[in-house]
Coordinates of C-alpha atoms and ligand atoms in Angstrom, one line a residue:
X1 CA -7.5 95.9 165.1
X2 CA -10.8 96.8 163.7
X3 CA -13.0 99.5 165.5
X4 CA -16.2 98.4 164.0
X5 CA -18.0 95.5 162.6
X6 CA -18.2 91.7 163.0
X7 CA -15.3 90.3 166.0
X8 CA -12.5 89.7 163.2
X9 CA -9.2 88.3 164.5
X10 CA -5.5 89.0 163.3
X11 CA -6.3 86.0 160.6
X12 CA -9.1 87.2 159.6
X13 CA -11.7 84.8 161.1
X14 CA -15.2 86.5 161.9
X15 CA -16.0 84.7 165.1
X16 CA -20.2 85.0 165.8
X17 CA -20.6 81.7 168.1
X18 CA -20.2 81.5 171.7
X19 CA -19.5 79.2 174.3
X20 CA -21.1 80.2 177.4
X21 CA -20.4 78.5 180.4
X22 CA -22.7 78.7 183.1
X23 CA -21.1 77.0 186.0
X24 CA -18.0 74.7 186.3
X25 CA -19.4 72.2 188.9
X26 CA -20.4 69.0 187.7
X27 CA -22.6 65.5 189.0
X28 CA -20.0 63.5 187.2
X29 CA -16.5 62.9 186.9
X30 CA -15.5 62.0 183.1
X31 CA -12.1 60.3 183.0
X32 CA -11.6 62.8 180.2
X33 CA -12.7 65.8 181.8
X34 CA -11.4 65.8 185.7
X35 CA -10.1 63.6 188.5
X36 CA -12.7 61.4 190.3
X37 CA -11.7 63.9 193.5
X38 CA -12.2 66.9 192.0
X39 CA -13.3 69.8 193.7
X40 CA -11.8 73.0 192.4
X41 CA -15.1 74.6 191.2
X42 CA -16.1 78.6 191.4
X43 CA -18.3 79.1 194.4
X44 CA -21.8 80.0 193.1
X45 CA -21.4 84.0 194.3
X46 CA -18.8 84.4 192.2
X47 CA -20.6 83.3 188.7
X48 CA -22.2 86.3 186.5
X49 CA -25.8 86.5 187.8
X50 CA -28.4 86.3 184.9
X51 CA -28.6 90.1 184.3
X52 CA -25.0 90.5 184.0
X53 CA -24.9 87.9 181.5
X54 CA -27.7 89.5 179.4
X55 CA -26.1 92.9 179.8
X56 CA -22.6 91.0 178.3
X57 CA -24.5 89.0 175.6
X58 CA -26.2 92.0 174.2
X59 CA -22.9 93.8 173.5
X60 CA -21.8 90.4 172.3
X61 CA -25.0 90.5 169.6
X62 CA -23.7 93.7 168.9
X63 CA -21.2 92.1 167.5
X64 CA -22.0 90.1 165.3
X65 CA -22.5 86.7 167.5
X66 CA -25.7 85.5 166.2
X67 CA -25.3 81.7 168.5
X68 CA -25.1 81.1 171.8
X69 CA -24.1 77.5 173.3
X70 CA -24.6 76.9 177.1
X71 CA -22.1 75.0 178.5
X72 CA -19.9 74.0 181.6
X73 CA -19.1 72.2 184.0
X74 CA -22.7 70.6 183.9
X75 CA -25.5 73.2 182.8
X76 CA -28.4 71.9 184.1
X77 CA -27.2 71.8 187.8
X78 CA -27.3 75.9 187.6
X79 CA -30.2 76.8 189.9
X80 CA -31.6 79.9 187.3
X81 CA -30.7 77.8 184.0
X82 CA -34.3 78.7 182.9
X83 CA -34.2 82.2 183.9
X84 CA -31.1 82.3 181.7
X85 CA -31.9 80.8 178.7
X86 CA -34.8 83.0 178.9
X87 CA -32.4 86.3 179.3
X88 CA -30.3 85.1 176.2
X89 CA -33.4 84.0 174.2
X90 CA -34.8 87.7 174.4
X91 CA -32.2 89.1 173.2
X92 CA -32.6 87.2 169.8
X93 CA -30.3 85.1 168.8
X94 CA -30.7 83.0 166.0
X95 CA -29.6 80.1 167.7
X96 CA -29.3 78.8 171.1
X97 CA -28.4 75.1 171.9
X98 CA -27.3 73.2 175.2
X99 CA -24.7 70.8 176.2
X100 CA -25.6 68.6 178.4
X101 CA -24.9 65.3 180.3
X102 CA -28.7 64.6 180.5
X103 CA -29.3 63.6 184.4
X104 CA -31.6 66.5 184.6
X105 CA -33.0 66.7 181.2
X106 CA -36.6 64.5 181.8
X107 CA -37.1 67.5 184.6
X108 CA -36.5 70.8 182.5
X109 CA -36.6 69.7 179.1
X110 CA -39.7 71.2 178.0
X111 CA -39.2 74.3 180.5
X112 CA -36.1 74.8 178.0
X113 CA -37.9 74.7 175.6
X114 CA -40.7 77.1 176.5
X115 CA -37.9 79.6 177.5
X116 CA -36.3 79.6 173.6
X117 CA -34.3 76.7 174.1
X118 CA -33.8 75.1 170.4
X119 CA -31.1 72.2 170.7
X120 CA -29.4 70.2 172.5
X121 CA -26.0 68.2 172.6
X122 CA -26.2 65.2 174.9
X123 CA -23.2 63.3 175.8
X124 CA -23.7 59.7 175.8
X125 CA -20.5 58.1 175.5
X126 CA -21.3 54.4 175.9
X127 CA -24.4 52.0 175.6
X128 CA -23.3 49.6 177.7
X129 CA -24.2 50.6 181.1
X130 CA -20.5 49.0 183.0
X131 CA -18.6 51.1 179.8
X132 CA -21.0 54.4 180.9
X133 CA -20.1 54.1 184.8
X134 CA -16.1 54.0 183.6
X135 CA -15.8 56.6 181.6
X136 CA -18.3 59.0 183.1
X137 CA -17.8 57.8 186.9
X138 CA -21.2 58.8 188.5
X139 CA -24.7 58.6 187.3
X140 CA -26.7 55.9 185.4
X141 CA -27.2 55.3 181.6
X142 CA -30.9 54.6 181.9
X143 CA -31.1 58.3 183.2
X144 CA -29.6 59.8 180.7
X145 CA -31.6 57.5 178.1
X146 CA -34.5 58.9 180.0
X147 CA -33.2 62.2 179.7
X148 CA -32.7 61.9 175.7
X149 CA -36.5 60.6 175.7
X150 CA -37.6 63.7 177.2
X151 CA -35.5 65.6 174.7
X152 CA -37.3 63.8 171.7
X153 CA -40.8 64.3 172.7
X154 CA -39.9 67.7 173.6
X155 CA -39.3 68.8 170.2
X156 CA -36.2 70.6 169.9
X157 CA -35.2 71.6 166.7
X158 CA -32.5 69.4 167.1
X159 CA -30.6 66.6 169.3
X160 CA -27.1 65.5 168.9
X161 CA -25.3 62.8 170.8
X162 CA -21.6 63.2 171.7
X163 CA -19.4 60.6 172.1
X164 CA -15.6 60.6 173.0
X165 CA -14.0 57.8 171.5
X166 CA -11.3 56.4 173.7
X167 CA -9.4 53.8 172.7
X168 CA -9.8 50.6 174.7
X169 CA -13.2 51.6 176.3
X170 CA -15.4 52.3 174.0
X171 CA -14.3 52.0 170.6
X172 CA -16.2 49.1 169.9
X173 CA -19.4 51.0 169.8
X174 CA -19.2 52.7 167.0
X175 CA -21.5 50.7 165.3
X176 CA -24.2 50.7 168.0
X177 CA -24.1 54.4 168.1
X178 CA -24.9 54.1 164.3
X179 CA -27.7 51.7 164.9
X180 CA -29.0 54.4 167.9
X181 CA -28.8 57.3 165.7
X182 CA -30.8 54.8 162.8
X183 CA -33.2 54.1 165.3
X184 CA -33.8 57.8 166.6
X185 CA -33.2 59.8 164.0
X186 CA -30.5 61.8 166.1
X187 CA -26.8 62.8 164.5
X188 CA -23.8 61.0 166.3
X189 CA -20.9 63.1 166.8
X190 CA -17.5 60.8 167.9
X191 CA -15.0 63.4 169.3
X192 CA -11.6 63.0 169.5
X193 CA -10.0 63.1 173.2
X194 CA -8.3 66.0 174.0
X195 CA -5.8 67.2 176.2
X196 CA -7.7 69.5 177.7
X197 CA -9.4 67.9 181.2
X198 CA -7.4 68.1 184.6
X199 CA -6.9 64.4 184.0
X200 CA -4.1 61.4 183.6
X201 CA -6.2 59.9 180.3
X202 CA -4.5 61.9 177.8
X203 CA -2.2 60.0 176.1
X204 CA -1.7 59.6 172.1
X205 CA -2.4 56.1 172.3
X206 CA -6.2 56.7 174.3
X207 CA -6.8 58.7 170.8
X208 CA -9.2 56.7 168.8
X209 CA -8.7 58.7 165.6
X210 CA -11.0 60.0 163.1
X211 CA -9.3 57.7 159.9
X212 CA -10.6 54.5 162.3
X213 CA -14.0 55.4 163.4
X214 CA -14.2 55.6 159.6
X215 CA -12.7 52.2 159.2
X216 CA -15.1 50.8 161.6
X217 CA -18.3 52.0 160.3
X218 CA -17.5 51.5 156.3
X219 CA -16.8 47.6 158.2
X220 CA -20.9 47.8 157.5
X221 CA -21.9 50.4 156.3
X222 CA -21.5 52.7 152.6
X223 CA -21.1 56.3 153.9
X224 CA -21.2 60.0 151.7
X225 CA -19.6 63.0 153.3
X226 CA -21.7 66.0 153.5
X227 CA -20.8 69.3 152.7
X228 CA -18.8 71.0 155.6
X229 CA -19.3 74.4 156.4
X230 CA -18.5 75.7 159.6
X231 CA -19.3 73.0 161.9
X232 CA -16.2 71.6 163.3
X233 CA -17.4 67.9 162.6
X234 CA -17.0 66.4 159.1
X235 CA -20.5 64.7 158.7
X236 CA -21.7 62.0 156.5
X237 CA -25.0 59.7 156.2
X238 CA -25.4 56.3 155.2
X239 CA -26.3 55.2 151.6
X240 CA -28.3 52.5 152.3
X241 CA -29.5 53.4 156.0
X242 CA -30.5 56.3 157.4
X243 CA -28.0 56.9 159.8
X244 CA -25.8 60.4 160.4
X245 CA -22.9 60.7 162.0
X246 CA -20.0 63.1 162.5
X247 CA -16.4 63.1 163.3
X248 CA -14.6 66.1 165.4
X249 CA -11.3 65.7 164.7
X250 CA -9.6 67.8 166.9
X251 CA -6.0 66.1 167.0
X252 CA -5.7 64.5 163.7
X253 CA -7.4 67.2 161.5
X254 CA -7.6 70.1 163.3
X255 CA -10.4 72.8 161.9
X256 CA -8.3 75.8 163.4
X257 CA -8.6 77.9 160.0
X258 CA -12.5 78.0 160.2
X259 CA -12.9 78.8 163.4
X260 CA -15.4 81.2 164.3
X261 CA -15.9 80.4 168.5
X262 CA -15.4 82.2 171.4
X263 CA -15.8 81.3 174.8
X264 CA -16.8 83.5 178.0
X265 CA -16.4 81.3 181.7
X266 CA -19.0 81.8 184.3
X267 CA -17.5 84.3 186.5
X268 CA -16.9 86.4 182.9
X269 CA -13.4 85.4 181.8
X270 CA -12.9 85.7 177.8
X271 CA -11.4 83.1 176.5
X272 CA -10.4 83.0 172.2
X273 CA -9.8 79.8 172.2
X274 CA -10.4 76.4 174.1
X275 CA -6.6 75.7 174.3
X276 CA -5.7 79.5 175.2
X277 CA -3.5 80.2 177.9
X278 CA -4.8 84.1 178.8
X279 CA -7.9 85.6 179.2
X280 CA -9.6 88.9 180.5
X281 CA -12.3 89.4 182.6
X282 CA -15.4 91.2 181.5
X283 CA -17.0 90.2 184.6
X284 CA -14.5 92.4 186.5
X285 CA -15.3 95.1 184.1
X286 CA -18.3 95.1 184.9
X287 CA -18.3 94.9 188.2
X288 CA -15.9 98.3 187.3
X289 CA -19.0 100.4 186.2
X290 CA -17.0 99.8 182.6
X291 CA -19.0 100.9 179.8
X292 CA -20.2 98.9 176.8
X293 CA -17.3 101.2 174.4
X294 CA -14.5 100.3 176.5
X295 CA -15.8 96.2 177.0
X296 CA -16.0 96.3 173.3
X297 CA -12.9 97.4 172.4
X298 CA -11.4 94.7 175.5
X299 CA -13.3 92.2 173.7
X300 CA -11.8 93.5 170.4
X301 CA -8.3 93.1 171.5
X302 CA -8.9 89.3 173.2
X303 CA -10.1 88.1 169.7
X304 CA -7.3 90.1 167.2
X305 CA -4.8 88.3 169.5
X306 CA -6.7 84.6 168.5
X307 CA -3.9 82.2 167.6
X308 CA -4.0 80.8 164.4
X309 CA -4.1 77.4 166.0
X310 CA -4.4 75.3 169.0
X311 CA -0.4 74.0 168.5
X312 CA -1.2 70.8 169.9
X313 CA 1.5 69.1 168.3
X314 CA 3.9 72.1 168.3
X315 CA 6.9 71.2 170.4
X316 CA 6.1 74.7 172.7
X317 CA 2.2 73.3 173.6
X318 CA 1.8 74.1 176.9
X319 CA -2.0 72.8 178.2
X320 CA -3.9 75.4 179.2
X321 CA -4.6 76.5 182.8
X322 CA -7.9 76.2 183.3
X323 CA -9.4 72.5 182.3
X324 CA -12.4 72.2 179.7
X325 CA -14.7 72.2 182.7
X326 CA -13.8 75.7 183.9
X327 CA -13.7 77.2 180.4
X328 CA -17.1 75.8 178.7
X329 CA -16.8 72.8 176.3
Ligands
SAM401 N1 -21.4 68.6 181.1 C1 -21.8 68.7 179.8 C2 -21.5 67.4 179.0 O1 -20.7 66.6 179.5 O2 -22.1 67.3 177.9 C3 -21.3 69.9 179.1 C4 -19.8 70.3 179.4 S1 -18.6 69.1 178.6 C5 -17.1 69.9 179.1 C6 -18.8 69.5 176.9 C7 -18.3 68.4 176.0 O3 -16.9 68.3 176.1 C8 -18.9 67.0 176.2 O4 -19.4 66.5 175.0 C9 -17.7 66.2 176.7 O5 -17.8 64.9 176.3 C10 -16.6 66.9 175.9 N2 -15.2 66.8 176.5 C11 -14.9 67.0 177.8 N3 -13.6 66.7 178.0 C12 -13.1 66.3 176.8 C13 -11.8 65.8 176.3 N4 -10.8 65.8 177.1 N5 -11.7 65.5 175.0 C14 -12.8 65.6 174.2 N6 -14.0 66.0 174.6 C15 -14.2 66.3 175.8
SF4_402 FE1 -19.1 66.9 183.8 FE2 -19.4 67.2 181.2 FE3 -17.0 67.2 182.4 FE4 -18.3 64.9 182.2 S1 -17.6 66.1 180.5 S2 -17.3 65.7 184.1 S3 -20.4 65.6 182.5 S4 -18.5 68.7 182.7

């Protein structure tokens, strides 16, 4: 394991992005993400408190993590979001982006902004407003659209719209999310489903896979790939449109042997991977009067034990114990 330097795992991989998650509660229910009932969320006194974060995020820059992605559960329903993007931005980060599901982006999109926000990953899902309420179970699309509005006239340095292709709901929107991210400028990013929500959805055949949301936009459209680097999403634009999209193919092409994320939950559990099964908790350290040598070398260890891939299809995959919504997507 090495003592120094960038966070290297046993593979090799220098990992310098990170998925923070900021609370695990949510104002909607994604059939993807957790049952319509669901209440098994951290109470709020047990999350990191903003200076407990900034103490951990410094030892992660440190590091070598030079990106920070806030995440949950739902960020923007965390009371001190501000305060916190604030704490990460003075640290200095070279990057620091959002995910949200944009019911509360029209109110604090320019506050994030002014506290060092610089973009932001809104999950859309569906156009159609009866598609929207089945998939994401609460809310309204017209909020959201209000919320991406807000974004745009914001100015973030950039907005991308996620999508999670299901199969049977809203795969026949492909072509309409072209035509929105056409109209807006914006990049589309269709994920593949994934088994990792506390829900029933997951099943190969709900998979709408990467090779057919190509099929159904070269039905219109003449595409180019783009150069990939480390972005887990396979980009292309079109050749006579001006359109982006990209494609995260987590089940059918996995992007395992470029991955450089790590993930830290918001009561401080570190987490190598989205599909791990163990974790340690920094937060605990801390709270332990630990000092930043011995939460390095903790943090060390976590990563050099990084697997070299989420196994999905291995016939030993066991889905991991805490849902995408506890972890940070
Ligand atoms: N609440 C925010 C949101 O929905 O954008 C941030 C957290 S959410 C867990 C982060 C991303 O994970 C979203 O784009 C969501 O669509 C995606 N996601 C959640 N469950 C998923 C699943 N089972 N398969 C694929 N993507 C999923
Ligand atoms: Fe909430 Fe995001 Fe999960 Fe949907 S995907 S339930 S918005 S955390």
């Amino acid at each position: 394991m090495p003592l120094d330097g960038s966070l290297v795992d046993g593979f090799g991989r220098i990992h310098d992005d990170l998925r923070l998650s900021v609370t695990e509660s949510c104002n909607f229910r994604c059939v993807y993400c957790m049952d319509d009932s669901n209440t098994d969320f951290l109470s709020k006194k047990e999350f990191l408190s903003p200076s407990q974060l900034k103490c951990l995020l410094k030892v992660f820059k440190e590091l070598g993590v030079n990106s920070v992605r806030i995440t949950g559960g739902e960020p923007l329903i965390r009371k001190e979001i501000i305060e916190i993007v604030q704490a990460i931005s003075e640290i200095g980060f070279a990057d620091i982006a959002l995910t949200t599901n944009g019911t509360y982006l029209r109110k604090y999109a320019v506050d994030l902004k002014n506290a060092g926000l610089k973009r932001i990953n809104l999950s859309i899902d569906s156009l159609n407003d009866e598609k929207f309420k089945k998939i994401r179970r609460r809310g309204d699309l017209q909020t959201v659209l209000d919320g991406f509005a807000a974004a745009l006239d914001t100015g973030f340095d950039e907005i991308k719209v996620n999508v999670v292709a299901i199969r049977g709901i809203n795969d026949d929107e492909i072509l309409d999310f072209i035509d929105f991210s056409s109209k807006y400028g914006v990049t589309v990013r269709f994920i593949e489903l994934m088994p990792v929500g506390a829900t029933e959805i997951y099943r190969d055949e709900n998979v709408m896979p990467k090779a057919d949301i190509l099929k159904a936009v070269t039905s219109k459209w003449n595409i180019v790939e783009n150069r990939r680097d480390n972005n887990p999403a396979v980009t292309y634009c079109g050749v006579d449109a001006q359109f982006k999209f990209g494609i995260i193919s987590s089940m059918t092409e996995p992007f395992c042997d470029t991955c450089n994320r790590i993930r830290l939950t918001a009561d401080g559990h570190l987490r190598n991977c989205l599909f791990s099964t163990s974790e340690i908790s920094l937060g605990d350290m801390l709270n332990q009067g630990c000092g930043n040598d011995e939460i390095i070398r903790a943090i060390r260890s976590e990563i050099f034990r990084k697997k070299s891939g989420h196994g999905t299809n291995s016939l030993g995959y066991v889905i991991p114990n805490k849902p995408i919504y506890k972890v940070g997507g």
